[in-house]
Backbone as CSV, one residue per row, in Angstrom:
resi,resn,N_x,N_y,N_z,CA_x,CA_y,CA_z,C_x,C_y,C_z
1,MET,100.883,105.029,81.040,102.052,104.880,81.874,101.576,104.576,83.292
2,ARG,102.214,103.588,83.924,101.925,103.274,85.326,102.708,104.261,86.190
3,VAL,101.987,104.986,87.036,102.595,105.982,87.917,102.301,105.592,89.353
4,TYR,103.301,105.770,90.206,103.203,105.446,91.625,103.218,106.758,92.407
5,PHE,102.123,107.011,93.116,101.962,108.259,93.846,102.121,108.039,95.342
6,PRO,102.980,108.819,95.987,103.060,108.739,97.445,101.770,109.278,98.047
7,ALA,101.329,108.648,99.118,100.072,109.053,99.738,100.096,108.721,101.224
8,THR,98.982,109.013,101.865,98.775,108.694,103.275,97.399,108.056,103.418
9,ILE,97.137,107.524,104.593,95.818,106.953,104.872,94.747,108.042,104.737
10,ASP,95.012,109.235,105.277,94.039,110.329,105.156,93.766,110.684,103.699
11,MET,94.802,110.665,102.870,94.615,110.953,101.450,93.740,109.886,100.790
12,LEU,93.903,108.624,101.190,93.051,107.554,100.651,91.598,107.748,101.065
13,LYS,91.391,108.133,102.319,90.027,108.383,102.786,89.381,109.508,101.986
14,LYS,90.131,110.570,101.742,89.620,111.700,100.974,89.321,111.279,99.535
15,ALA,90.212,110.483,98.937,89.996,110.015,97.568,88.733,109.171,97.468
16,THR,88.521,108.315,98.449,87.320,107.478,98.455,86.064,108.336,98.554
17,ALA,86.108,109.359,99.376,84.956,110.254,99.541,84.732,111.126,98.305
18,ASP,85.831,111.610,97.693,85.734,112.534,96.554,85.549,111.854,95.214
19,GLY,85.923,110.582,95.114,85.841,109.889,93.836,87.050,110.120,92.947
20,ARG,88.072,110.754,93.496,89.320,110.975,92.748,90.463,111.155,93.729
21,PHE,91.644,110.808,93.258,92.846,110.943,94.074,93.636,112.148,93.566
22,THR,94.017,113.027,94.486,94.791,114.210,94.118,96.201,114.078,94.692
23,PRO,97.192,113.815,93.830,98.562,113.690,94.327,99.113,115.043,94.756
24,VAL,99.941,115.039,95.785,100.558,116.260,96.282,101.426,116.860,95.172
25,SER,101.164,118.091,94.814,101.886,118.806,93.744,101.849,118.062,92.411
26,GLY,100.933,117.111,92.267,100.852,116.337,91.032,102.033,115.405,90.833
27,THR,102.787,115.153,91.899,104.034,114.401,91.780,103.841,112.903,91.957
28,GLY,104.471,112.153,91.067,104.489,110.707,91.136,105.827,110.185,90.652
29,PHE,105.948,108.873,90.610,107.175,108.217,90.180,106.804,107.146,89.170
30,ALA,107.612,107.018,88.123,107.304,106.063,87.059,108.583,105.576,86.401
31,LEU,108.432,104.541,85.608,109.542,104.055,84.795,109.654,104.986,83.597
32,THR,110.475,105.986,83.746,110.702,106.985,82.705,111.944,106.599,81.896
33,PRO,112.138,107.209,80.736,113.378,106.958,79.994,114.625,107.279,80.838
34,ALA,114.570,108.347,81.628,115.722,108.712,82.462,115.994,107.656,83.527
35,LEU,114.950,107.070,84.102,115.154,106.012,85.098,115.763,104.786,84.431
36,ARG,115.248,104.418,83.257,115.795,103.254,82.548,117.270,103.471,82.219
37,GLU,117.629,104.688,81.806,119.019,104.993,81.456,119.940,104.978,82.670
38,SER,119.383,105.223,83.863,120.225,105.288,85.058,120.596,103.898,85.590
39,TYR,120.032,102.836,85.011,120.362,101.464,85.407,121.002,100.742,84.226
40,THR,122.037,99.987,84.503,122.712,99.256,83.431,121.922,98.040,82.989
41,SER,121.061,97.540,83.877,120.222,96.396,83.526,118.974,96.433,84.392
42,GLY,118.038,95.598,84.051,116.799,95.491,84.821,115.611,95.374,83.903
43,SER,114.725,94.464,84.258,113.502,94.288,83.479,112.533,95.434,83.773
44,THR,111.519,95.540,82.973,110.493,96.556,83.202,109.910,96.393,84.598
45,GLU,109.630,95.166,84.994,109.062,94.911,86.320,110.003,95.369,87.438
46,GLU,111.286,95.084,87.294,112.263,95.495,88.306,112.376,97.016,88.402
47,LEU,112.368,97.688,87.268,112.497,99.142,87.272,111.210,99.827,87.739
48,GLU,110.064,99.225,87.467,108.817,99.760,88.026,108.823,99.612,89.548
49,TYR,109.428,98.555,90.055,109.547,98.375,91.500,110.420,99.473,92.104
50,VAL,111.447,99.895,91.394,112.280,101.010,91.851,111.412,102.267,91.991
51,ALA,110.576,102.530,90.993,109.687,103.694,91.054,108.699,103.564,92.216
52,LEU,108.164,102.373,92.424,107.252,102.128,93.544,107.942,102.423,94.874
53,MET,109.176,101.972,95.032,109.897,102.197,96.281,110.278,103.671,96.459
54,ASP,110.526,104.379,95.361,110.745,105.833,95.451,109.490,106.510,95.988
55,ALA,108.331,106.071,95.516,107.072,106.636,96.001,106.842,106.280,97.469
56,ALA,107.215,105.074,97.861,107.060,104.663,99.261,107.941,105.519,100.164
57,ARG,109.139,105.828,99.712,110.023,106.690,100.502,109.440,108.103,100.578
58,ALA,108.898,108.585,99.482,108.276,109.915,99.491,107.055,109.943,100.410
59,SER,106.380,108.819,100.535,105.234,108.731,101.434,105.639,109.011,102.877
60,LEU,106.863,108.643,103.246,107.346,108.909,104.605,107.300,110.402,104.920
61,ARG,107.599,111.222,103.919,107.599,112.675,104.126,106.189,113.222,104.353
62,LEU,105.200,112.511,103.872,103.814,112.971,103.994,103.178,112.583,105.328
63,LEU,103.805,111.696,106.061,103.186,111.194,107.287,102.939,112.288,108.317
64,GLY,103.716,113.350,108.307,103.503,114.460,109.231,102.213,115.212,108.979
65,THR,101.580,114.979,107.821,100.328,115.654,107.491,99.107,114.854,107.930
66,GLU,99.328,113.660,108.451,98.218,112.794,108.853,97.455,113.364,110.045
67,GLY,96.188,113.073,110.087,95.355,113.480,111.208,95.695,112.689,112.463
68,GLU,95.220,113.164,113.565,95.450,112.507,114.858,94.907,111.082,114.822
69,GLY,95.725,110.144,115.231,95.289,108.759,115.320,95.471,107.938,114.060
70,ALA,95.887,108.549,112.955,96.103,107.779,111.730,97.327,106.894,111.915
71,PRO,97.265,105.640,111.488,98.409,104.748,111.670,99.579,105.185,110.787
72,PRO,100.809,105.094,111.311,101.979,105.463,110.511,102.304,104.360,109.504
73,ARG,101.787,104.518,108.319,102.002,103.518,107.272,102.300,104.216,105.956
74,ARG,103.264,103.674,105.235,103.531,104.186,103.895,102.378,103.750,103.000
75,VAL,101.990,104.630,102.098,100.911,104.347,101.160,101.375,104.767,99.763
76,VAL,101.161,103.906,98.793,101.462,104.224,97.405,100.237,103.868,96.565
77,VAL,99.782,104.832,95.779,98.659,104.633,94.863,99.232,104.419,93.470
78,SER,98.933,103.277,92.863,99.385,102.974,91.497,98.237,103.267,90.544
79,ALA,98.526,104.048,89.511,97.482,104.403,88.552,98.047,104.412,87.139
80,ASP,97.189,104.146,86.193,97.564,104.205,84.781,97.051,105.527,84.226
81,VAL,97.990,106.386,83.844,97.640,107.724,83.359,98.383,108.019,82.065
82,ASP,97.808,108.888,81.257,98.403,109.254,79.977,99.122,110.595,80.018
83,GLU,98.719,111.475,80.917,99.207,112.849,80.876,100.381,113.132,81.811
84,ALA,101.153,112.114,82.189,102.305,112.318,83.062,103.465,112.907,82.271
85,THR,104.092,113.926,82.847,105.240,114.577,82.226,106.496,114.255,83.029
86,PRO,107.477,113.594,82.408,108.716,113.296,83.133,109.427,114.578,83.582
87,ARG,110.023,114.512,84.776,110.781,115.637,85.323,112.163,115.142,85.755
88,PRO,113.024,114.770,84.781,114.348,114.259,85.132,115.224,115.296,85.835
89,ASP,114.840,116.569,85.761,115.588,117.595,86.483,115.414,117.450,87.994
90,LEU,114.345,116.798,88.416,114.095,116.569,89.843,114.668,115.233,90.304
91,ASP,114.448,114.185,89.515,114.930,112.835,89.808,114.584,111.993,88.588
92,PRO,115.348,110.950,88.289,115.063,110.165,87.080,113.656,109.572,87.011
93,ALA,113.043,109.261,88.152,111.726,108.619,88.147,110.562,109.598,88.312
94,VAL,110.818,110.858,88.588,109.742,111.809,88.903,108.947,112.186,87.659
95,VAL,107.626,112.197,87.828,106.708,112.699,86.817,105.727,113.650,87.495
96,ARG,105.113,114.502,86.703,104.099,115.415,87.225,102.818,115.244,86.417
97,LEU,101.709,115.352,87.115,100.380,115.290,86.516,99.721,116.649,86.634
98,PRO,98.892,117.026,85.670,98.243,118.334,85.746,97.064,118.397,86.716
99,GLY,96.577,117.264,87.176,95.414,117.296,88.058,95.205,115.990,88.792
100,ALA,93.968,115.758,89.169,93.596,114.580,89.944,93.524,113.335,89.061
101,VAL,93.531,112.187,89.724,93.412,110.890,89.066,92.047,110.319,89.439
102,GLU,91.262,109.999,88.446,89.953,109.401,88.706,90.149,108.004,89.297
103,LEU,89.239,107.605,90.177,89.388,106.317,90.859,89.434,105.133,89.896
104,ASP,88.772,105.245,88.741,88.799,104.115,87.813,90.161,103.946,87.125
105,ALA,91.071,104.923,87.272,92.430,104.793,86.728,93.372,104.121,87.724
106,ILE,92.929,103.960,88.963,93.777,103.345,89.986,93.822,101.841,89.756
107,ALA,95.055,101.334,89.665,95.260,99.910,89.433,95.387,99.137,90.735
108,ALA,95.982,99.771,91.747,96.199,99.119,93.038,96.638,100.158,94.053
109,VAL,96.549,99.765,95.316,97.070,100.573,96.410,97.986,99.672,97.225
110,HIS,99.126,100.209,97.608,100.122,99.467,98.380,100.245,100.155,99.737
111,VAL,100.092,99.380,100.819,100.060,99.955,102.170,100.850,99.050,103.116
112,ASP,101.569,99.692,104.032,102.268,98.925,105.055,101.274,98.177,105.931
113,THR,101.726,97.064,106.486,100.927,96.325,107.450,101.198,96.885,108.847
114,GLU,100.416,96.453,109.800,100.558,96.920,111.177,101.959,96.633,111.735
115,GLU,102.557,95.522,111.322,103.876,95.148,111.824,104.954,96.173,111.471
116,ALA,104.728,96.975,110.458,105.730,97.946,110.005,105.638,99.286,110.725
117,GLU,104.609,99.505,111.527,104.346,100.839,112.077,105.507,101.427,112.872
118,ASP,106.141,100.659,113.745,107.254,101.200,114.537,108.415,101.616,113.633
119,ALA,108.749,100.764,112.666,109.845,101.074,111.748,109.509,102.272,110.871
120,VAL,108.271,102.372,110.429,107.850,103.498,109.587,107.868,104.796,110.385
121,ARG,107.404,104.744,111.603,107.422,105.934,112.467,108.853,106.444,112.640
122,ALA,109.780,105.520,112.911,111.187,105.889,113.089,111.783,106.431,111.795
123,ALA,111.459,105.816,110.674,111.998,106.265,109.383,111.450,107.633,108.993
124,ALA,110.183,107.872,109.260,109.582,109.169,108.922,110.273,110.303,109.669
125,ALA,110.744,110.005,110.868,111.410,111.036,111.679,112.804,111.383,111.160
126,VAL,113.405,110.492,110.360,114.798,110.718,109.940,115.007,110.668,108.425
127,VAL,113.941,110.660,107.637,114.098,110.497,106.188,114.948,111.607,105.575
128,ASP,114.797,112.827,106.028,115.605,113.919,105.478,117.074,113.747,105.833
129,ALA,117.353,113.323,107.053,118.744,113.082,107.468,119.364,111.957,106.638
130,ALA,118.571,110.943,106.322,119.077,109.845,105.489,119.448,110.357,104.105
131,ASP,118.630,111.235,103.557,118.928,111.807,102.240,120.225,112.609,102.250
132,LEU,120.580,113.132,103.414,121.800,113.928,103.537,123.014,113.089,103.938
133,GLY,122.829,111.751,103.998,123.954,110.860,104.228,124.172,110.382,105.644
134,ASP,123.273,110.683,106.566,123.408,110.217,107.945,123.246,108.693,107.968
135,GLU,124.294,107.983,108.365,124.282,106.524,108.317,123.262,105.906,109.264
136,ASP,123.101,106.461,110.468,122.101,105.935,111.400,120.698,106.122,110.829
137,ALA,120.470,107.256,110.199,119.167,107.521,109.587,118.924,106.561,108.423
138,GLU,119.961,106.309,107.631,119.830,105.365,106.523,119.484,103.966,107.042
139,PHE,120.056,103.592,108.180,119.758,102.292,108.785,118.278,102.235,109.181
140,ALA,117.767,103.308,109.803,116.352,103.358,110.194,115.453,103.294,108.966
141,LEU,115.854,103.961,107.904,115.088,103.928,106.660,115.067,102.513,106.092
142,GLY,116.215,101.859,106.158,116.296,100.476,105.682,115.399,99.537,106.461
143,ASP,115.272,99.774,107.765,114.368,98.949,108.574,112.936,99.051,108.064
144,ALA,112.502,100.262,107.723,111.145,100.438,107.191,111.024,99.800,105.812
145,GLU,112.036,99.977,104.990,111.976,99.450,103.629,112.096,97.931,103.582
146,ASP,112.520,97.317,104.681,112.543,95.859,104.753,111.131,95.275,104.817
147,HIS,110.163,96.088,105.179,108.767,95.635,105.227,108.152,95.783,103.841
148,GLU,107.620,94.692,103.343,106.948,94.733,102.047,105.584,95.411,102.195
149,LEU,105.208,96.157,101.201,103.889,96.787,101.193,102.847,95.764,100.776
150,ALA,101.713,95.769,101.461,100.599,94.894,101.085,99.903,95.491,99.867
151,TRP,99.356,94.633,99.029,98.707,95.039,97.786,97.190,94.946,97.955
152,TYR,96.489,96.018,97.534,95.025,96.018,97.579,94.480,96.427,96.224
153,ALA,93.485,95.693,95.762,92.776,96.068,94.537,91.925,97.304,94.826
154,PRO,91.606,98.096,93.815,90.833,99.319,94.043,89.524,99.091,94.805
155,GLN,88.824,98.018,94.509,87.542,97.764,95.176,87.720,97.376,96.642
156,GLU,88.941,97.035,97.056,89.214,96.673,98.443,89.550,97.879,99.326
157,ILE,89.795,99.029,98.732,90.241,100.204,99.478,89.257,100.583,100.608
158,PRO,87.962,100.711,100.345,87.051,101.083,101.435,87.073,100.091,102.592
159,PHE,87.165,98.812,102.295,87.181,97.786,103.340,88.479,97.850,104.137
160,MET,89.609,98.058,103.442,90.890,98.182,104.117,90.874,99.386,105.050
161,LEU,90.340,100.500,104.582,90.288,101.709,105.433,89.382,101.501,106.638
162,GLU,88.311,100.774,106.455,87.388,100.496,107.561,88.057,99.653,108.642
163,LEU,88.958,98.778,108.246,89.620,97.883,109.196,90.773,98.548,109.966
164,LEU,91.182,99.732,109.537,92.296,100.417,110.228,91.863,100.978,111.560
């Protein structure tokens, strides 16, 4: 199963150093049966994109854990894992993993570009308010989500981190 894990730049640096990625609380997002049932139509690719964007939104919540000087960018780690357990009681796309993901299971990393930093910073400050229905906060969140995430192959991760 392809799982999309919310992450931060600091988490990527740690994963590169440790040789494995440890998702926060083992939480990720995937095309689960519950997610498929919650849409009346959509291809596998379209519904996996929904899971990816759920992970990108969750990444906003993690930005407060970043070290000093880390760029405000959404990060999503895509990995192919077998032991993901769907948690439809939390959200249709949520899955949980029992542990870390080895780097060789990572299929790609998706990261905001520098142009998105102002919008991401603003969205991170109001993501909880947006979830509670604040229209101004939802607008700020939409500004961040208008920026497409850049795609990096696993072997490109160290070089991308070096360039930040």
